[in-house]
Amino acid sequence: DADGTNVKRLTTDAKEDYDPSWGPDGRIAFVSERGQSPDIFVMNADGTGQKQVTNNKWHDLKPCLGTEGRLLFQSRRDAGTGIQEDIYMIRLK
């Protein structure tokens, strides 16, 4: 609630879940360190239906759910060992 009461924990499966982002369809995208590196997950607003969207050795960060099932995020996946970070888009089903 707006006064800070009735808080509900939505994730419990990782050492760290962070950077949540609300989507226009009510889903939440977030970063999770459930595997070897940070990846993007999506879930329903009540915490159900958690689904891993990215899975690679590079850090996928700062998810943002857009319209028409689009997910934008930041990653170094094409930079090799460099420090360049780019923005990527995935179309969710």
PDB file of N, CA and C in Angstrom:
ATOM      1  N   ASP A   1       0.832  -1.187   0.000  1.00  0.00           N
ATOM      2  CA  ASP A   1       0.000   0.000   0.000  1.00  0.00           C
ATOM      3  C   ASP A   1       0.880   1.255   0.000  1.00  0.00           C
ATOM      4  N   ALA A   2       0.294   2.368  -0.284  1.00  0.00           N
ATOM      5  CA  ALA A   2       1.035   3.623  -0.375  1.00  0.00           C
ATOM      6  C   ALA A   2       1.716   4.007   0.935  1.00  0.00           C
ATOM      7  N   ASP A   3       1.219   3.508   2.061  1.00  0.00           N
ATOM      8  CA  ASP A   3       1.827   3.843   3.353  1.00  0.00           C
ATOM      9  C   ASP A   3       2.933   2.863   3.748  1.00  0.00           C
ATOM     10  N   GLY A   4       3.271   1.919   2.841  1.00  0.00           N
ATOM     11  CA  GLY A   4       4.352   0.971   3.121  1.00  0.00           C
ATOM     12  C   GLY A   4       3.906  -0.320   3.788  1.00  0.00           C
ATOM     13  N   THR A   5       2.627  -0.467   4.035  1.00  0.00           N
ATOM     14  CA  THR A   5       2.120  -1.702   4.633  1.00  0.00           C
ATOM     15  C   THR A   5       1.739  -2.694   3.541  1.00  0.00           C
ATOM     16  N   ASN A   6       1.519  -3.934   3.920  1.00  0.00           N
ATOM     17  CA  ASN A   6       1.111  -5.001   3.004  1.00  0.00           C
ATOM     18  C   ASN A   6       2.111  -5.240   1.880  1.00  0.00           C
ATOM     19  N   VAL A   7       3.388  -5.208   2.214  1.00  0.00           N
ATOM     20  CA  VAL A   7       4.446  -5.470   1.239  1.00  0.00           C
ATOM     21  C   VAL A   7       4.432  -6.955   0.893  1.00  0.00           C
ATOM     22  N   LYS A   8       4.587  -7.282  -0.384  1.00  0.00           N
ATOM     23  CA  LYS A   8       4.599  -8.668  -0.825  1.00  0.00           C
ATOM     24  C   LYS A   8       5.898  -8.945  -1.585  1.00  0.00           C
ATOM     25  N   ARG A   9       6.629  -9.972  -1.144  1.00  0.00           N
ATOM     26  CA  ARG A   9       7.856 -10.373  -1.827  1.00  0.00           C
ATOM     27  C   ARG A   9       7.479 -11.144  -3.083  1.00  0.00           C
ATOM     28  N   LEU A  10       8.040 -10.765  -4.247  1.00  0.00           N
ATOM     29  CA  LEU A  10       7.683 -11.385  -5.516  1.00  0.00           C
ATOM     30  C   LEU A  10       8.692 -12.426  -5.992  1.00  0.00           C
ATOM     31  N   THR A  11       9.952 -12.326  -5.586  1.00  0.00           N
ATOM     32  CA  THR A  11      10.972 -13.289  -6.018  1.00  0.00           C
ATOM     33  C   THR A  11      11.696 -13.867  -4.812  1.00  0.00           C
ATOM     34  N   THR A  12      12.099 -15.132  -4.932  1.00  0.00           N
ATOM     35  CA  THR A  12      12.815 -15.794  -3.830  1.00  0.00           C
ATOM     36  C   THR A  12      13.865 -16.779  -4.339  1.00  0.00           C
ATOM     37  N   ASP A  13      14.028 -16.907  -5.656  1.00  0.00           N
ATOM     38  CA  ASP A  13      14.835 -17.977  -6.233  1.00  0.00           C
ATOM     39  C   ASP A  13      16.295 -17.634  -6.518  1.00  0.00           C
ATOM     40  N   ALA A  14      16.772 -16.514  -6.101  1.00  0.00           N
ATOM     41  CA  ALA A  14      18.127 -16.115  -6.509  1.00  0.00           C
ATOM     42  C   ALA A  14      18.890 -15.455  -5.380  1.00  0.00           C
ATOM     43  N   LYS A  15      20.210 -15.415  -5.560  1.00  0.00           N
ATOM     44  CA  LYS A  15      20.995 -14.653  -4.593  1.00  0.00           C
ATOM     45  C   LYS A  15      20.740 -13.163  -4.765  1.00  0.00           C
ATOM     46  N   GLU A  16      20.360 -12.768  -5.999  1.00  0.00           N
ATOM     47  CA  GLU A  16      20.043 -11.375  -6.245  1.00  0.00           C
ATOM     48  C   GLU A  16      19.065 -11.223  -7.398  1.00  0.00           C
ATOM     49  N   ASP A  17      17.997 -10.492  -7.175  1.00  0.00           N
ATOM     50  CA  ASP A  17      17.062 -10.049  -8.204  1.00  0.00           C
ATOM     51  C   ASP A  17      16.982  -8.532  -8.076  1.00  0.00           C
ATOM     52  N   TYR A  18      17.089  -7.809  -9.194  1.00  0.00           N
ATOM     53  CA  TYR A  18      17.130  -6.348  -9.105  1.00  0.00           C
ATOM     54  C   TYR A  18      16.710  -5.698 -10.419  1.00  0.00           C
ATOM     55  N   ASP A  19      16.669  -4.385 -10.434  1.00  0.00           N
ATOM     56  CA  ASP A  19      16.285  -3.552 -11.579  1.00  0.00           C
ATOM     57  C   ASP A  19      14.913  -3.900 -12.146  1.00  0.00           C
ATOM     58  N   PRO A  20      13.856  -3.921 -11.323  1.00  0.00           N
ATOM     59  CA  PRO A  20      12.526  -4.212 -11.861  1.00  0.00           C
ATOM     60  C   PRO A  20      12.015  -3.069 -12.734  1.00  0.00           C
ATOM     61  N   SER A  21      11.212  -3.429 -13.720  1.00  0.00           N
ATOM     62  CA  SER A  21      10.638  -2.449 -14.635  1.00  0.00           C
ATOM     63  C   SER A  21       9.226  -2.886 -14.997  1.00  0.00           C
ATOM     64  N   TRP A  22       8.243  -2.000 -14.781  1.00  0.00           N
ATOM     65  CA  TRP A  22       6.847  -2.291 -15.129  1.00  0.00           C
ATOM     66  C   TRP A  22       6.658  -2.156 -16.627  1.00  0.00           C
ATOM     67  N   GLY A  23       5.900  -3.063 -17.207  1.00  0.00           N
ATOM     68  CA  GLY A  23       5.547  -2.958 -18.611  1.00  0.00           C
ATOM     69  C   GLY A  23       4.129  -2.450 -18.777  1.00  0.00           C
ATOM     70  N   PRO A  24       3.789  -1.950 -19.952  1.00  0.00           N
ATOM     71  CA  PRO A  24       2.441  -1.432 -20.185  1.00  0.00           C
ATOM     72  C   PRO A  24       1.363  -2.513 -20.104  1.00  0.00           C
ATOM     73  N   ASP A  25       1.764  -3.786 -20.242  1.00  0.00           N
ATOM     74  CA  ASP A  25       0.796  -4.884 -20.148  1.00  0.00           C
ATOM     75  C   ASP A  25       0.683  -5.436 -18.728  1.00  0.00           C
ATOM     76  N   GLY A  26       1.373  -4.801 -17.757  1.00  0.00           N
ATOM     77  CA  GLY A  26       1.288  -5.214 -16.362  1.00  0.00           C
ATOM     78  C   GLY A  26       2.364  -6.187 -15.927  1.00  0.00           C
ATOM     79  N   ARG A  27       3.174  -6.690 -16.868  1.00  0.00           N
ATOM     80  CA  ARG A  27       4.269  -7.593 -16.497  1.00  0.00           C
ATOM     81  C   ARG A  27       5.443  -6.800 -15.942  1.00  0.00           C
ATOM     82  N   ILE A  28       6.320  -7.512 -15.260  1.00  0.00           N
ATOM     83  CA  ILE A  28       7.524  -6.914 -14.686  1.00  0.00           C
ATOM     84  C   ILE A  28       8.730  -7.616 -15.281  1.00  0.00           C
ATOM     85  N   ALA A  29       9.687  -6.843 -15.778  1.00  0.00           N
ATOM     86  CA  ALA A  29      10.971  -7.382 -16.216  1.00  0.00           C
ATOM     87  C   ALA A  29      11.968  -7.075 -15.109  1.00  0.00           C
ATOM     88  N   PHE A  30      12.928  -7.977 -14.899  1.00  0.00           N
ATOM     89  CA  PHE A  30      13.937  -7.752 -13.870  1.00  0.00           C
ATOM     90  C   PHE A  30      15.204  -8.532 -14.205  1.00  0.00           C
ATOM     91  N   VAL A  31      16.288  -8.169 -13.539  1.00  0.00           N
ATOM     92  CA  VAL A  31      17.564  -8.861 -13.689  1.00  0.00           C
ATOM     93  C   VAL A  31      17.695  -9.843 -12.547  1.00  0.00           C
ATOM     94  N   SER A  32      18.209 -11.044 -12.863  1.00  0.00           N
ATOM     95  CA  SER A  32      18.426 -12.052 -11.836  1.00  0.00           C
ATOM     96  C   SER A  32      19.783 -12.711 -12.027  1.00  0.00           C
ATOM     97  N   GLU A  33      20.422 -13.020 -10.920  1.00  0.00           N
ATOM     98  CA  GLU A  33      21.699 -13.732 -10.942  1.00  0.00           C
ATOM     99  C   GLU A  33      21.483 -15.181 -10.498  1.00  0.00           C
ATOM    100  N   ARG A  34      20.575 -15.869 -11.143  1.00  0.00           N
ATOM    101  CA  ARG A  34      20.281 -17.265 -10.831  1.00  0.00           C
ATOM    102  C   ARG A  34      21.292 -18.200 -11.475  1.00  0.00           C
ATOM    103  N   GLY A  35      21.980 -17.725 -12.495  1.00  0.00           N
ATOM    104  CA  GLY A  35      22.958 -18.545 -13.202  1.00  0.00           C
ATOM    105  C   GLY A  35      24.361 -17.981 -13.056  1.00  0.00           C
ATOM    106  N   GLN A  36      25.140 -18.123 -14.111  1.00  0.00           N
ATOM    107  CA  GLN A  36      26.536 -17.693 -14.096  1.00  0.00           C
ATOM    108  C   GLN A  36      26.697 -16.173 -14.205  1.00  0.00           C
ATOM    109  N   SER A  37      25.750 -15.506 -14.851  1.00  0.00           N
ATOM    110  CA  SER A  37      25.830 -14.061 -15.024  1.00  0.00           C
ATOM    111  C   SER A  37      24.423 -13.472 -14.975  1.00  0.00           C
ATOM    112  N   PRO A  38      24.308 -12.155 -14.812  1.00  0.00           N
ATOM    113  CA  PRO A  38      22.985 -11.536 -14.757  1.00  0.00           C
ATOM    114  C   PRO A  38      22.226 -11.709 -16.076  1.00  0.00           C
ATOM    115  N   ASP A  39      20.990 -12.189 -15.992  1.00  0.00           N
ATOM    116  CA  ASP A  39      20.120 -12.354 -17.144  1.00  0.00           C
ATOM    117  C   ASP A  39      18.780 -11.694 -16.864  1.00  0.00           C
ATOM    118  N   ILE A  40      17.999 -11.510 -17.932  1.00  0.00           N
ATOM    119  CA  ILE A  40      16.702 -10.857 -17.834  1.00  0.00           C
ATOM    120  C   ILE A  40      15.597 -11.907 -17.672  1.00  0.00           C
ATOM    121  N   PHE A  41      14.679 -11.630 -16.758  1.00  0.00           N
ATOM    122  CA  PHE A  41      13.497 -12.455 -16.524  1.00  0.00           C
ATOM    123  C   PHE A  41      12.263 -11.574 -16.645  1.00  0.00           C
ATOM    124  N   VAL A  42      11.120 -12.194 -16.911  1.00  0.00           N
ATOM    125  CA  VAL A  42       9.833 -11.503 -16.953  1.00  0.00           C
ATOM    126  C   VAL A  42       8.863 -12.292 -16.086  1.00  0.00           C
ATOM    127  N   MET A  43       7.969 -11.581 -15.377  1.00  0.00           N
ATOM    128  CA  MET A  43       6.957 -12.252 -14.558  1.00  0.00           C
ATOM    129  C   MET A  43       5.680 -11.438 -14.553  1.00  0.00           C
ATOM    130  N   ASN A  44       4.615 -12.082 -14.104  1.00  0.00           N
ATOM    131  CA  ASN A  44       3.352 -11.379 -13.909  1.00  0.00           C
ATOM    132  C   ASN A  44       3.483 -10.447 -12.711  1.00  0.00           C
ATOM    133  N   ALA A  45       2.583  -9.485 -12.610  1.00  0.00           N
ATOM    134  CA  ALA A  45       2.644  -8.482 -11.543  1.00  0.00           C
ATOM    135  C   ALA A  45       2.530  -9.079 -10.147  1.00  0.00           C
ATOM    136  N   ASP A  46       1.958 -10.282 -10.030  1.00  0.00           N
ATOM    137  CA  ASP A  46       1.840 -10.921  -8.720  1.00  0.00           C
ATOM    138  C   ASP A  46       3.001 -11.873  -8.410  1.00  0.00           C
ATOM    139  N   GLY A  47       4.018 -11.915  -9.282  1.00  0.00           N
ATOM    140  CA  GLY A  47       5.198 -12.758  -9.057  1.00  0.00           C
ATOM    141  C   GLY A  47       5.118 -14.127  -9.706  1.00  0.00           C
ATOM    142  N   THR A  48       3.962 -14.487 -10.262  1.00  0.00           N
ATOM    143  CA  THR A  48       3.825 -15.789 -10.907  1.00  0.00           C
ATOM    144  C   THR A  48       4.341 -15.740 -12.349  1.00  0.00           C
ATOM    145  N   GLY A  49       4.521 -16.910 -12.935  1.00  0.00           N
ATOM    146  CA  GLY A  49       4.897 -17.008 -14.340  1.00  0.00           C
ATOM    147  C   GLY A  49       6.280 -16.494 -14.663  1.00  0.00           C
ATOM    148  N   GLN A  50       7.219 -16.647 -13.737  1.00  0.00           N
ATOM    149  CA  GLN A  50       8.574 -16.160 -13.989  1.00  0.00           C
ATOM    150  C   GLN A  50       9.218 -16.949 -15.123  1.00  0.00           C
ATOM    151  N   LYS A  51       9.768 -16.210 -16.100  1.00  0.00           N
ATOM    152  CA  LYS A  51      10.350 -16.822 -17.284  1.00  0.00           C
ATOM    153  C   LYS A  51      11.675 -16.145 -17.620  1.00  0.00           C
ATOM    154  N   GLN A  52      12.710 -16.935 -17.826  1.00  0.00           N
ATOM    155  CA  GLN A  52      14.008 -16.399 -18.219  1.00  0.00           C
ATOM    156  C   GLN A  52      13.964 -16.035 -19.695  1.00  0.00           C
ATOM    157  N   VAL A  53      14.405 -14.817 -20.024  1.00  0.00           N
ATOM    158  CA  VAL A  53      14.352 -14.322 -21.391  1.00  0.00           C
ATOM    159  C   VAL A  53      15.731 -14.344 -22.056  1.00  0.00           C
ATOM    160  N   THR A  54      16.786 -14.016 -21.324  1.00  0.00           N
ATOM    161  CA  THR A  54      18.142 -14.071 -21.884  1.00  0.00           C
ATOM    162  C   THR A  54      18.955 -15.116 -21.123  1.00  0.00           C
ATOM    163  N   ASN A  55      19.973 -15.651 -21.803  1.00  0.00           N
ATOM    164  CA  ASN A  55      20.825 -16.661 -21.188  1.00  0.00           C
ATOM    165  C   ASN A  55      22.151 -16.708 -21.932  1.00  0.00           C
ATOM    166  N   ASN A  56      23.131 -15.973 -21.445  1.00  0.00           N
ATOM    167  CA  ASN A  56      24.462 -15.964 -22.049  1.00  0.00           C
ATOM    168  C   ASN A  56      25.476 -15.547 -21.004  1.00  0.00           C
ATOM    169  N   LYS A  57      26.748 -15.568 -21.356  1.00  0.00           N
ATOM    170  CA  LYS A  57      27.794 -15.263 -20.380  1.00  0.00           C
ATOM    171  C   LYS A  57      27.977 -13.775 -20.110  1.00  0.00           C
ATOM    172  N   TRP A  58      27.385 -12.925 -20.943  1.00  0.00           N
ATOM    173  CA  TRP A  58      27.526 -11.479 -20.756  1.00  0.00           C
ATOM    174  C   TRP A  58      26.428 -10.966 -19.840  1.00  0.00           C
ATOM    175  N   HIS A  59      26.690  -9.868 -19.196  1.00  0.00           N
ATOM    176  CA  HIS A  59      25.710  -9.264 -18.300  1.00  0.00           C
ATOM    177  C   HIS A  59      24.630  -8.562 -19.115  1.00  0.00           C
ATOM    178  N   ASP A  60      23.390  -8.993 -18.952  1.00  0.00           N
ATOM    179  CA  ASP A  60      22.239  -8.329 -19.557  1.00  0.00           C
ATOM    180  C   ASP A  60      21.555  -7.546 -18.442  1.00  0.00           C
ATOM    181  N   LEU A  61      21.444  -6.229 -18.616  1.00  0.00           N
ATOM    182  CA  LEU A  61      21.027  -5.352 -17.525  1.00  0.00           C
ATOM    183  C   LEU A  61      19.970  -4.346 -17.972  1.00  0.00           C
ATOM    184  N   LYS A  62      19.391  -3.672 -17.007  1.00  0.00           N
ATOM    185  CA  LYS A  62      18.472  -2.550 -17.179  1.00  0.00           C
ATOM    186  C   LYS A  62      17.323  -2.836 -18.140  1.00  0.00           C
ATOM    187  N   PRO A  63      16.500  -3.842 -17.850  1.00  0.00           N
ATOM    188  CA  PRO A  63      15.391  -4.166 -18.740  1.00  0.00           C
ATOM    189  C   PRO A  63      14.303  -3.101 -18.733  1.00  0.00           C
ATOM    190  N   CYS A  64      13.656  -2.965 -19.872  1.00  0.00           N
ATOM    191  CA  CYS A  64      12.547  -2.030 -20.017  1.00  0.00           C
ATOM    192  C   CYS A  64      11.524  -2.653 -20.956  1.00  0.00           C
ATOM    193  N   LEU A  65      10.336  -2.936 -20.442  1.00  0.00           N
ATOM    194  CA  LEU A  65       9.268  -3.495 -21.265  1.00  0.00           C
ATOM    195  C   LEU A  65       8.548  -2.375 -21.988  1.00  0.00           C
ATOM    196  N   GLY A  66       8.404  -2.542 -23.294  1.00  0.00           N
ATOM    197  CA  GLY A  66       7.726  -1.542 -24.098  1.00  0.00           C
ATOM    198  C   GLY A  66       6.416  -2.061 -24.646  1.00  0.00           C
ATOM    199  N   THR A  67       5.912  -1.375 -25.621  1.00  0.00           N
ATOM    200  CA  THR A  67       4.658  -1.775 -26.250  1.00  0.00           C
ATOM    201  C   THR A  67       4.878  -2.940 -27.210  1.00  0.00           C
ATOM    202  N   GLU A  68       3.809  -3.593 -27.565  1.00  0.00           N
ATOM    203  CA  GLU A  68       3.817  -4.681 -28.538  1.00  0.00           C
ATOM    204  C   GLU A  68       4.778  -5.807 -28.166  1.00  0.00           C
ATOM    205  N   GLY A  69       4.955  -6.059 -26.859  1.00  0.00           N
ATOM    206  CA  GLY A  69       5.783  -7.162 -26.402  1.00  0.00           C
ATOM    207  C   GLY A  69       7.268  -6.976 -26.601  1.00  0.00           C
ATOM    208  N   ARG A  70       7.726  -5.759 -26.701  1.00  0.00           N
ATOM    209  CA  ARG A  70       9.154  -5.506 -26.890  1.00  0.00           C
ATOM    210  C   ARG A  70       9.852  -5.351 -25.546  1.00  0.00           C
ATOM    211  N   LEU A  71      11.047  -5.912 -25.462  1.00  0.00           N
ATOM    212  CA  LEU A  71      11.890  -5.780 -24.274  1.00  0.00           C
ATOM    213  C   LEU A  71      13.211  -5.172 -24.712  1.00  0.00           C
ATOM    214  N   LEU A  72      13.579  -4.051 -24.129  1.00  0.00           N
ATOM    215  CA  LEU A  72      14.879  -3.420 -24.375  1.00  0.00           C
ATOM    216  C   LEU A  72      15.770  -3.691 -23.181  1.00  0.00           C
ATOM    217  N   PHE A  73      17.074  -3.876 -23.427  1.00  0.00           N
ATOM    218  CA  PHE A  73      18.019  -4.067 -22.339  1.00  0.00           C
ATOM    219  C   PHE A  73      19.420  -3.693 -22.793  1.00  0.00           C
ATOM    220  N   GLN A  74      20.305  -3.552 -21.838  1.00  0.00           N
ATOM    221  CA  GLN A  74      21.699  -3.190 -22.069  1.00  0.00           C
ATOM    222  C   GLN A  74      22.569  -4.427 -21.926  1.00  0.00           C
ATOM    223  N   SER A  75      23.582  -4.577 -22.799  1.00  0.00           N
ATOM    224  CA  SER A  75      24.468  -5.741 -22.723  1.00  0.00           C
ATOM    225  C   SER A  75      25.805  -5.448 -23.400  1.00  0.00           C
ATOM    226  N   ARG A  76      26.796  -6.242 -23.044  1.00  0.00           N
ATOM    227  CA  ARG A  76      28.110  -6.193 -23.696  1.00  0.00           C
ATOM    228  C   ARG A  76      28.319  -7.402 -24.604  1.00  0.00           C
ATOM    229  N   ARG A  77      27.287  -8.100 -24.957  1.00  0.00           N
ATOM    230  CA  ARG A  77      27.397  -9.389 -25.646  1.00  0.00           C
ATOM    231  C   ARG A  77      28.163  -9.347 -26.954  1.00  0.00           C
ATOM    232  N   ASP A  78      28.168  -8.263 -27.709  1.00  0.00           N
ATOM    233  CA  ASP A  78      28.903  -8.194 -28.969  1.00  0.00           C
ATOM    234  C   ASP A  78      30.229  -7.452 -28.845  1.00  0.00           C
ATOM    235  N   ALA A  79      30.595  -7.085 -27.639  1.00  0.00           N
ATOM    236  CA  ALA A  79      31.817  -6.300 -27.443  1.00  0.00           C
ATOM    237  C   ALA A  79      33.028  -7.173 -27.138  1.00  0.00           C
ATOM    238  N   GLY A  80      32.835  -8.481 -27.053  1.00  0.00           N
ATOM    239  CA  GLY A  80      33.962  -9.356 -26.709  1.00  0.00           C
ATOM    240  C   GLY A  80      34.480  -9.012 -25.335  1.00  0.00           C
ATOM    241  N   THR A  81      35.746  -8.743 -25.228  1.00  0.00           N
ATOM    242  CA  THR A  81      36.329  -8.387 -23.930  1.00  0.00           C
ATOM    243  C   THR A  81      36.352  -6.883 -23.712  1.00  0.00           C
ATOM    244  N   GLY A  82      35.817  -6.128 -24.665  1.00  0.00           N
ATOM    245  CA  GLY A  82      35.800  -4.674 -24.546  1.00  0.00           C
ATOM    246  C   GLY A  82      34.797  -4.196 -23.526  1.00  0.00           C
ATOM    247  N   ILE A  83      34.717  -2.874 -23.376  1.00  0.00           N
ATOM    248  CA  ILE A  83      33.814  -2.302 -22.379  1.00  0.00           C
ATOM    249  C   ILE A  83      32.571  -1.686 -23.000  1.00  0.00           C
ATOM    250  N   GLN A  84      32.427  -1.788 -24.312  1.00  0.00           N
ATOM    251  CA  GLN A  84      31.281  -1.200 -24.992  1.00  0.00           C
ATOM    252  C   GLN A  84      29.995  -1.892 -24.581  1.00  0.00           C
ATOM    253  N   GLU A  85      29.011  -1.091 -24.237  1.00  0.00           N
ATOM    254  CA  GLU A  85      27.684  -1.617 -23.927  1.00  0.00           C
ATOM    255  C   GLU A  85      26.712  -1.081 -24.967  1.00  0.00           C
ATOM    256  N   ASP A  86      25.861  -1.950 -25.454  1.00  0.00           N
ATOM    257  CA  ASP A  86      24.881  -1.574 -26.462  1.00  0.00           C
ATOM    258  C   ASP A  86      23.482  -1.867 -25.963  1.00  0.00           C
ATOM    259  N   ILE A  87      22.484  -1.363 -26.675  1.00  0.00           N
ATOM    260  CA  ILE A  87      21.085  -1.609 -26.359  1.00  0.00           C
ATOM    261  C   ILE A  87      20.556  -2.651 -27.335  1.00  0.00           C
ATOM    262  N   TYR A  88      19.824  -3.620 -26.798  1.00  0.00           N
ATOM    263  CA  TYR A  88      19.275  -4.711 -27.590  1.00  0.00           C
ATOM    264  C   TYR A  88      17.761  -4.759 -27.405  1.00  0.00           C
ATOM    265  N   MET A  89      17.079  -5.376 -28.380  1.00  0.00           N
ATOM    266  CA  MET A  89      15.634  -5.541 -28.300  1.00  0.00           C
ATOM    267  C   MET A  89      15.279  -6.990 -28.591  1.00  0.00           C
ATOM    268  N   ILE A  90      14.363  -7.511 -27.791  1.00  0.00           N
ATOM    269  CA  ILE A  90      13.789  -8.835 -28.002  1.00  0.00           C
ATOM    270  C   ILE A  90      12.286  -8.660 -28.075  1.00  0.00           C
ATOM    271  N   ARG A  91      11.652  -9.354 -28.986  1.00  0.00           N
ATOM    272  CA  ARG A  91      10.189  -9.333 -29.053  1.00  0.00           C
ATOM    273  C   ARG A  91       9.686 -10.546 -28.297  1.00  0.00           C
ATOM    274  N   LEU A  92       8.973 -10.328 -27.204  1.00  0.00           N
ATOM    275  CA  LEU A  92       8.437 -11.400 -26.373  1.00  0.00           C
ATOM    276  C   LEU A  92       7.150 -11.932 -26.981  1.00  0.00           C
ATOM    277  N   LYS A  93       6.820 -13.151 -26.653  1.00  0.00           N
ATOM    278  CA  LYS A  93       5.569 -13.750 -27.142  1.00  0.00           C
ATOM    279  C   LYS A  93       4.439 -13.411 -26.217  1.00  0.00           C
TER     280      LYS A  93
END
